[in-house]
XYZ file of N, CA and C in Angstrom:
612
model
N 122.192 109.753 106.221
C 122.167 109.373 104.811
C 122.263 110.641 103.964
N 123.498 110.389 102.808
C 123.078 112.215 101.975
C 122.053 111.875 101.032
N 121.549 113.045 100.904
C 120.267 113.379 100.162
C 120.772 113.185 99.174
N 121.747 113.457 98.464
C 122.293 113.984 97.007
C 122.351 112.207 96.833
N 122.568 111.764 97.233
C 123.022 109.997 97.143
C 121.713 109.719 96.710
N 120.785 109.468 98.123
C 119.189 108.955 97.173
C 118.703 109.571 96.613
N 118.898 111.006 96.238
C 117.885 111.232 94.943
C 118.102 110.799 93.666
N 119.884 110.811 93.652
C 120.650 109.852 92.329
C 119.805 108.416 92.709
N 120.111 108.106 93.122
C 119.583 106.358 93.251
C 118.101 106.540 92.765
N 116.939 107.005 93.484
C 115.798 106.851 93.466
C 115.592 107.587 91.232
N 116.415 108.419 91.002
C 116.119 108.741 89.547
C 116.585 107.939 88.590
N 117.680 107.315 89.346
C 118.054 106.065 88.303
C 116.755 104.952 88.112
N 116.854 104.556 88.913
C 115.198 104.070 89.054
C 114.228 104.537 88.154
N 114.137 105.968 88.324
C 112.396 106.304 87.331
C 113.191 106.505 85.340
N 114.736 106.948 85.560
C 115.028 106.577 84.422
C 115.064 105.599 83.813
N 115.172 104.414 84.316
C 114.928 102.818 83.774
C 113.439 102.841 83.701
N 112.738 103.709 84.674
C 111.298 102.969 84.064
C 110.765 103.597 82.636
N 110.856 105.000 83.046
C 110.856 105.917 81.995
C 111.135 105.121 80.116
N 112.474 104.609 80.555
C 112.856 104.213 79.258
C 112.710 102.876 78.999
N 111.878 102.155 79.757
C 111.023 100.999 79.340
C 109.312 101.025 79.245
N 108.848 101.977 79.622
C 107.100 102.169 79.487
C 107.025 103.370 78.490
N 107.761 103.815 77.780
C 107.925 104.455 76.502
C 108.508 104.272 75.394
N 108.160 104.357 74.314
C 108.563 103.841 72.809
C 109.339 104.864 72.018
N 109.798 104.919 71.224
C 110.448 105.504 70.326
C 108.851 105.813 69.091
N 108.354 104.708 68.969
C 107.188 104.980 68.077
C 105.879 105.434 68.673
N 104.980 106.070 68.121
C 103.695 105.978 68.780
C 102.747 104.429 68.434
N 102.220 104.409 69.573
C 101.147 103.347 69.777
C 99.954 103.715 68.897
N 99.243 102.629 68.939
C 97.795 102.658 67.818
C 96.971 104.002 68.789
N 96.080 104.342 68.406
C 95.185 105.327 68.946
C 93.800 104.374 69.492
N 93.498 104.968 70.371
C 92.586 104.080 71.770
C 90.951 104.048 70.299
N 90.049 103.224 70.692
C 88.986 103.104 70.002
C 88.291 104.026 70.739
N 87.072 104.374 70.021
C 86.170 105.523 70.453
C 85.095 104.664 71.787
N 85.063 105.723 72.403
C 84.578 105.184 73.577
C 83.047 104.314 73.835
N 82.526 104.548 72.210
C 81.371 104.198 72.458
C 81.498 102.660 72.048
N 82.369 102.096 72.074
C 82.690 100.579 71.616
C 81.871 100.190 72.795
N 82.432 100.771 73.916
C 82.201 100.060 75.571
C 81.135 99.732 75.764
N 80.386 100.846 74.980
C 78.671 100.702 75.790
C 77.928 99.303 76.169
N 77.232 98.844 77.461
C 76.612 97.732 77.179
C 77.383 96.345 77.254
N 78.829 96.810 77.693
C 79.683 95.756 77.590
C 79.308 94.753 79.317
N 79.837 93.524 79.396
C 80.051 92.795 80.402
C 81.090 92.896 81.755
N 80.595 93.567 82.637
C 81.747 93.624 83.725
C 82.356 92.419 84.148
N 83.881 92.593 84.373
C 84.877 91.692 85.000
C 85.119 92.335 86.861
N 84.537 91.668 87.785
C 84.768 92.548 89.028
C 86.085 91.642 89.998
N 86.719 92.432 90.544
C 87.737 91.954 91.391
C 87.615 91.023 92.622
N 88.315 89.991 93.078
C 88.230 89.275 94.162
C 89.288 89.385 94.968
N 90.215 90.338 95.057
C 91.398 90.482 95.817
C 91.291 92.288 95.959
N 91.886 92.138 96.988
C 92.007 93.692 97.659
C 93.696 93.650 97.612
N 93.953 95.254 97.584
C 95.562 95.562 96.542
C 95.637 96.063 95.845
N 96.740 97.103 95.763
C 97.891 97.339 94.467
C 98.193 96.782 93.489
N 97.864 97.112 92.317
C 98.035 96.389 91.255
C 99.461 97.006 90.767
N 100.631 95.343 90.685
C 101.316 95.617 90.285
C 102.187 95.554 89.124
N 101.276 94.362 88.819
C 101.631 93.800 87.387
C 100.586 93.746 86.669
N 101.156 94.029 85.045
C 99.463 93.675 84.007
C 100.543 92.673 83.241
N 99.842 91.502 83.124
C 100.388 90.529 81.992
C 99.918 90.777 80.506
N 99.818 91.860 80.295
C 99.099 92.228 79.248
C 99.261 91.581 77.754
N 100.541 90.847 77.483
C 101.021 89.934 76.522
C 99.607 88.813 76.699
N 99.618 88.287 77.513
C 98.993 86.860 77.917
C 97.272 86.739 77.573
N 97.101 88.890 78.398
C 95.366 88.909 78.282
C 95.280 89.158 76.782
N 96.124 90.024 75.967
C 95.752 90.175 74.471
C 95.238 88.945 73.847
N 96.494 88.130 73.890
C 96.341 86.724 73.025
C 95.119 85.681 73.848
N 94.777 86.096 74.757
C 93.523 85.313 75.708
C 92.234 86.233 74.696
N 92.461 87.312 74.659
C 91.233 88.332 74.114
C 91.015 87.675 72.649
N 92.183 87.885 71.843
C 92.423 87.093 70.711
C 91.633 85.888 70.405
N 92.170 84.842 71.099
C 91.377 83.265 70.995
C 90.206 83.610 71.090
N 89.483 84.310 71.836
C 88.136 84.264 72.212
C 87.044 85.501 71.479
N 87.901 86.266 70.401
C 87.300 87.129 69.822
C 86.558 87.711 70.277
N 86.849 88.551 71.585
C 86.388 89.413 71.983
C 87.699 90.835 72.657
N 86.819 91.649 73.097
C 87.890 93.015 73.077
C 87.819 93.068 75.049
N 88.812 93.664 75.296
C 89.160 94.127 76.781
C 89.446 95.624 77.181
N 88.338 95.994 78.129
C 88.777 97.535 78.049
C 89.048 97.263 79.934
N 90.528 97.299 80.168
C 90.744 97.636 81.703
C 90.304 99.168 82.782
N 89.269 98.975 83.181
C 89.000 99.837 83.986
C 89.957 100.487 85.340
N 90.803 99.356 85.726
C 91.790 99.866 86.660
C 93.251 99.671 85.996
N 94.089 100.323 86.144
C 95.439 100.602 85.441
C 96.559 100.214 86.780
N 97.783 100.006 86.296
C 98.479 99.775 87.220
C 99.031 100.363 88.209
N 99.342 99.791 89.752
C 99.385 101.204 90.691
C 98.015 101.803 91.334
N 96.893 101.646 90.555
C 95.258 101.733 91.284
C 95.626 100.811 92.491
N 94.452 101.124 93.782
C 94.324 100.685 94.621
C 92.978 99.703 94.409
N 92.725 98.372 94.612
C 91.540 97.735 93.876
C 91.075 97.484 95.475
N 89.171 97.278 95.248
C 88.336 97.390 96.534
C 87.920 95.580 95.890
N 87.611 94.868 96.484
C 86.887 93.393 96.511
C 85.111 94.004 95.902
N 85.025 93.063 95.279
C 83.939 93.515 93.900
C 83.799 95.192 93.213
N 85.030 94.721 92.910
C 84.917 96.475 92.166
C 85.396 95.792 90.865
N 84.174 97.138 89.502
C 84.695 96.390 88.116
C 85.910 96.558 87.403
N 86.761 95.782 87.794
C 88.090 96.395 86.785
C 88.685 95.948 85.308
N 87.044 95.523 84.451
C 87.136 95.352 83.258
C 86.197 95.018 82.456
N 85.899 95.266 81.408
C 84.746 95.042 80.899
C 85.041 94.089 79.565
N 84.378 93.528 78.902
C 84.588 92.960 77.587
C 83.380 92.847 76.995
N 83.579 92.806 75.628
C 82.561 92.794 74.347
C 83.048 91.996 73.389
N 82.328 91.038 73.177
C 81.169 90.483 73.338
C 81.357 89.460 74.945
N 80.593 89.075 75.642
C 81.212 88.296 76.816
C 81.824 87.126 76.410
N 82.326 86.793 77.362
C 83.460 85.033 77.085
C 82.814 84.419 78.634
N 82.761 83.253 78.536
C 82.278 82.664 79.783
C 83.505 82.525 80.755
N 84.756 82.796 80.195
C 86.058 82.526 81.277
C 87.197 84.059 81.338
N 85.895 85.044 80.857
C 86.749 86.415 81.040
C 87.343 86.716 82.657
N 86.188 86.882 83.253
C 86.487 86.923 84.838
C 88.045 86.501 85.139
N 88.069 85.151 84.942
C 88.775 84.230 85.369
C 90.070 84.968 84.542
N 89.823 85.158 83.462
C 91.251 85.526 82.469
C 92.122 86.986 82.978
N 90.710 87.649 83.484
C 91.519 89.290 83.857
C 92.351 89.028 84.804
N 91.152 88.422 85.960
C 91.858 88.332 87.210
C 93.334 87.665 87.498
N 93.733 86.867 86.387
C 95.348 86.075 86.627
C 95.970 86.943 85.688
N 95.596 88.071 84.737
C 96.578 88.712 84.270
C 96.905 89.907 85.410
N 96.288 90.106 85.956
C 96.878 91.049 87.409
C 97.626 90.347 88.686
N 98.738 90.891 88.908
C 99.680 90.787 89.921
C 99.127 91.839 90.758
N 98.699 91.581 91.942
C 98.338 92.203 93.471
C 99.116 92.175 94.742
N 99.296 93.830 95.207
C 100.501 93.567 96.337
C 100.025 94.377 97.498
N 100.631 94.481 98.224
C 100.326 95.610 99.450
C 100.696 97.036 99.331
N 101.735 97.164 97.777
C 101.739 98.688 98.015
C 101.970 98.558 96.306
N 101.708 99.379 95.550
C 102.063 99.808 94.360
C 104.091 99.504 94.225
N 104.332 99.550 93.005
C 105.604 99.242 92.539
C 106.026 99.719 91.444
N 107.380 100.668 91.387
C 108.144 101.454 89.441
C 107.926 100.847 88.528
N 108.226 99.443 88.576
C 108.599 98.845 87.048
C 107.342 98.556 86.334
N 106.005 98.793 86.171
C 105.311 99.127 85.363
C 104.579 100.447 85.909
N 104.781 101.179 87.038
C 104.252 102.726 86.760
C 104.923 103.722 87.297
N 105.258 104.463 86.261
C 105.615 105.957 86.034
C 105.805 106.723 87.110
N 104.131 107.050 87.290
C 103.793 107.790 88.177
C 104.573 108.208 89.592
N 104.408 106.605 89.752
C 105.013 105.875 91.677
C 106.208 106.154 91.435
N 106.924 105.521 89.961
C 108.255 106.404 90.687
C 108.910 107.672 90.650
N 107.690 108.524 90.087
C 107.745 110.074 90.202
C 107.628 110.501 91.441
N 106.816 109.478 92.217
C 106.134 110.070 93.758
C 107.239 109.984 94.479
N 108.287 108.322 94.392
C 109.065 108.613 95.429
C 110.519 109.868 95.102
N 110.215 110.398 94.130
C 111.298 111.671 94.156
C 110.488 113.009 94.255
N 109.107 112.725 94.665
C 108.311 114.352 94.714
C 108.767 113.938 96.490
N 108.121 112.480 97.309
C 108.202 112.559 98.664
C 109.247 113.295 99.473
N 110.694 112.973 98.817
C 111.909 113.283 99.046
C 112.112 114.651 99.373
N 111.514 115.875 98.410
C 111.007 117.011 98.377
C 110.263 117.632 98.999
N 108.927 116.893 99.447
C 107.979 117.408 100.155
C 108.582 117.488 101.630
N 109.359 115.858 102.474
C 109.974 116.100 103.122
C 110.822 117.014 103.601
N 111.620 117.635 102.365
C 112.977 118.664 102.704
C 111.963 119.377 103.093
N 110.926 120.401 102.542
C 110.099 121.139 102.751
C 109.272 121.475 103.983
N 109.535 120.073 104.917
C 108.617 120.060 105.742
C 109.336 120.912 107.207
N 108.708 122.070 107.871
C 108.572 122.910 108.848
C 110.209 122.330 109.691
N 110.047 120.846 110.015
C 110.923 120.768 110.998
C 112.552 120.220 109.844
N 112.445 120.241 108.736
C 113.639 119.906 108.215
C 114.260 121.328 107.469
N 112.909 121.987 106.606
C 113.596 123.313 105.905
C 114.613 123.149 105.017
N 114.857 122.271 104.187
C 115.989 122.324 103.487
C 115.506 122.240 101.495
N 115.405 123.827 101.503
C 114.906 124.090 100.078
C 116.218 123.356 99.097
N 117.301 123.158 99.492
C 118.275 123.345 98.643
C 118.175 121.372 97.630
N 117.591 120.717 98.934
C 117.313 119.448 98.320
C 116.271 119.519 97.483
N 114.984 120.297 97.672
C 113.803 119.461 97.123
C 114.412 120.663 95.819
N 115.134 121.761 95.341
C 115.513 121.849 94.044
C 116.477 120.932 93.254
N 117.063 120.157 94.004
C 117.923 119.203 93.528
C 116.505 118.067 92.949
N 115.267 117.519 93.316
C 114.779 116.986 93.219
C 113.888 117.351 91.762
N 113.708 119.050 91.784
C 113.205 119.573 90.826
C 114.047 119.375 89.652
N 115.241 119.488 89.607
C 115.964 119.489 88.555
C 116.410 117.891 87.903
N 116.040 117.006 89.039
C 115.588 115.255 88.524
C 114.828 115.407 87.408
N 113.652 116.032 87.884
C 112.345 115.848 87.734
C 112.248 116.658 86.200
N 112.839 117.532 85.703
C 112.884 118.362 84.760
C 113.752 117.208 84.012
N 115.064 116.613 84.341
C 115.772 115.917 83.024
C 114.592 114.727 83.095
N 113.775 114.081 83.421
C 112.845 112.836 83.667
C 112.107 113.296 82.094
N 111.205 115.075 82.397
C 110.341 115.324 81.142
C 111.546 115.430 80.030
N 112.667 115.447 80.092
C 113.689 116.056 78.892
C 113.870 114.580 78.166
N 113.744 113.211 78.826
C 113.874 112.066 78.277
C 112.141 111.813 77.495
N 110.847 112.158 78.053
C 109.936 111.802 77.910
C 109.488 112.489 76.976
N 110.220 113.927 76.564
C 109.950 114.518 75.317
C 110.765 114.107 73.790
N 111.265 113.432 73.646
C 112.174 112.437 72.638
C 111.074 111.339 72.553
N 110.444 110.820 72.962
C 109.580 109.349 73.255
C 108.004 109.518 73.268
N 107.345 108.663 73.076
C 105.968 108.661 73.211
C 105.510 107.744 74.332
N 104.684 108.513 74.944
C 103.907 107.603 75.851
C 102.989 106.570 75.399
N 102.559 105.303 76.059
C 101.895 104.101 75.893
C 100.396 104.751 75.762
N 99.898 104.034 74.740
C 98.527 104.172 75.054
C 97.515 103.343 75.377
N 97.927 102.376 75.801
C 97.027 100.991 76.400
C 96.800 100.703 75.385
N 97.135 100.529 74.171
C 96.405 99.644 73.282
C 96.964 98.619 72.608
N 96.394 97.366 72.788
C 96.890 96.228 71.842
C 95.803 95.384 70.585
N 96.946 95.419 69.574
C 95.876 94.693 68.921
C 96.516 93.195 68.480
N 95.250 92.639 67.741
C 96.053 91.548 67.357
C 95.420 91.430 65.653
N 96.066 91.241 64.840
C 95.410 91.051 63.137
C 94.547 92.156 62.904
N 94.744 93.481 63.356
C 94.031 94.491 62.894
C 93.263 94.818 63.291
N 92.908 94.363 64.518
C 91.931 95.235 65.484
C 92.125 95.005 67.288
N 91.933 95.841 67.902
C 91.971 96.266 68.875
C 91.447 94.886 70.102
N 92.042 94.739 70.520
C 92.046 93.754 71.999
C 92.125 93.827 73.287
N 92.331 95.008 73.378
C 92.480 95.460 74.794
C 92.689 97.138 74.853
N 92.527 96.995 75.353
C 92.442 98.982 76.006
C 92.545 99.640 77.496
N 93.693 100.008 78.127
C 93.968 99.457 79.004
C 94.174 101.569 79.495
N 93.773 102.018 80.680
C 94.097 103.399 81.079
C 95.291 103.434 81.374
N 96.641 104.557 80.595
C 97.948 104.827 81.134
C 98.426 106.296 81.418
N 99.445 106.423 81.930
C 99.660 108.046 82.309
C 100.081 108.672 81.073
N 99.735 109.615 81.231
C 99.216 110.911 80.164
C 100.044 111.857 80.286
N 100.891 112.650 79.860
C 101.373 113.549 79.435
C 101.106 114.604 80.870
N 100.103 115.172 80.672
C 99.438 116.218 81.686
C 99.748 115.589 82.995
N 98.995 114.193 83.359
C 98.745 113.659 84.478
C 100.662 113.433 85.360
N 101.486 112.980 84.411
C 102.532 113.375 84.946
C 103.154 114.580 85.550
N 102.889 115.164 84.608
C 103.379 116.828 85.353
C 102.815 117.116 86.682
N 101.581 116.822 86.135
C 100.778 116.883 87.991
C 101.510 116.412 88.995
N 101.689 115.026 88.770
C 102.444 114.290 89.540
C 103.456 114.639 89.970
N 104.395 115.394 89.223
C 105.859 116.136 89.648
C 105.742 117.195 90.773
N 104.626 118.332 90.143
C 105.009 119.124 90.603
C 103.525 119.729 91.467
N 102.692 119.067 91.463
C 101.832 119.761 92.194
C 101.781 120.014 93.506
N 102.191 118.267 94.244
C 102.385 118.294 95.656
C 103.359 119.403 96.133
N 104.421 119.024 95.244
C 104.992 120.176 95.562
C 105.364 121.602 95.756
N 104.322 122.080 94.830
C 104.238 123.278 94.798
C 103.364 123.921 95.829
N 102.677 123.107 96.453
C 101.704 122.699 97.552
C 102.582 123.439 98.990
N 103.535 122.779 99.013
C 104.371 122.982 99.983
C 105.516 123.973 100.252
N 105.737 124.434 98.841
C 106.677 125.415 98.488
C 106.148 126.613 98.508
N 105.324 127.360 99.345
C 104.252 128.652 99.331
C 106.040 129.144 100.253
N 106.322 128.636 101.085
C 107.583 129.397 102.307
C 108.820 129.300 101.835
N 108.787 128.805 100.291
C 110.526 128.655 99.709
C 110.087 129.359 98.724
N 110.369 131.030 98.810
C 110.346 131.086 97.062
C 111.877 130.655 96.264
N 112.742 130.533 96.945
C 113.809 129.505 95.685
C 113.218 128.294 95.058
N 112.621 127.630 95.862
C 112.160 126.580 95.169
C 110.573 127.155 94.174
N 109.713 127.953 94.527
C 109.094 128.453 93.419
C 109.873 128.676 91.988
N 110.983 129.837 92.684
C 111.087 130.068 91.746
C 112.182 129.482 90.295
N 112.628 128.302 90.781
C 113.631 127.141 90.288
C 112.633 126.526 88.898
N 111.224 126.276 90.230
C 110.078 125.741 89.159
C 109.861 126.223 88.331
């Protein structure tokens, strides 16, 4: 298989996600954290990858019931069976029930709502070239230079900030990738591995 083939393929990919989990506008700004305090846990009954947030569905659920949603696990988390992955204020007697069907659960994480994952599968690609028995610096800079036009689209755009409201106040609050936390994501593993390529250091 050529490399040069799937790394095009796999960036087309994080460019579609890229340019659907980012706005042209900025999002509302997250509420101060001390809203949370004292709030009611929502805990999980399924073990999994979270791969979907119906987040349209939980707002207007938060809405009817005049109360607020702060998601403790974000999409792409790995969820444990009674672990809390949400809290709400004031409680609703059918919150539980409401979080848990706005999450889609799978066996492995999935691009089209996170970033991150499909940053990972073009860092893996890299780490591979890198690895002792393959040696091939010349791919994982091809991967670097993905990875550089990826931030060149994400600097035009604003990132999500989990927040929805509905009539002027806040309904949900949901953890998303961050600016910083991406970069990590690009380039740390990799730089991890790149101690025996200084081309690829020094590309970075």
């Amino acid at each position: 298989i050529n490399s040069e083939t799937v790394i095009e393929l796999v960036y087309r990919d994080l460019h579609t996600t890229l340019l659907e989990l980012t706005t042209e506008n900025p999002s509302p700004a997250p509420p101060d954290a001390s809203q949370w305090n004292g709030c009611t846990p929502a805990t999980a009954d399924r073990t999994g990858s979270i791969q979907q947030l119906d987040e349209k569905a939980l707002a207007d659920w938060a809405q009817h019931r005049a109360v607020a949603v702060r998601l403790r696990a974000r999409v792409g988390d790995f969820v444990f069976p009674g672990a809390i992955i949400a809290v709400t204020a004031p409680a609703a007697q059918d919150a539980q029930e409401a979080i848990r069907s706005a999450l889609a659960l799978g066996a492995y994480p999935t691009a089209s709502m996170d970033m991150e994952f499909a940053v990972t599968q073009l860092v893996d690609i890299a780490v591979r070239a890198l690895s002792t028995g393959i040696n091939d610096p010349n791919t994982a800079i091809r991967v670097l230079d993905y990875l550089g036009a990826a931030l060149c689209i994400i600097a035009r755009r604003h990132l999500p900030t989990g927040v929805a409201m509905r009539e002027g106040r806040v309904v949900l609050h949901r953890d998303t990738t961050q600016y910083d936390g991406l970069v990590d994501s690009m380039f740390l593993i990799i730089r991890q591995h790149a101690g025996g390529a200084p081309p690829v250091v020094f590309r970075m």
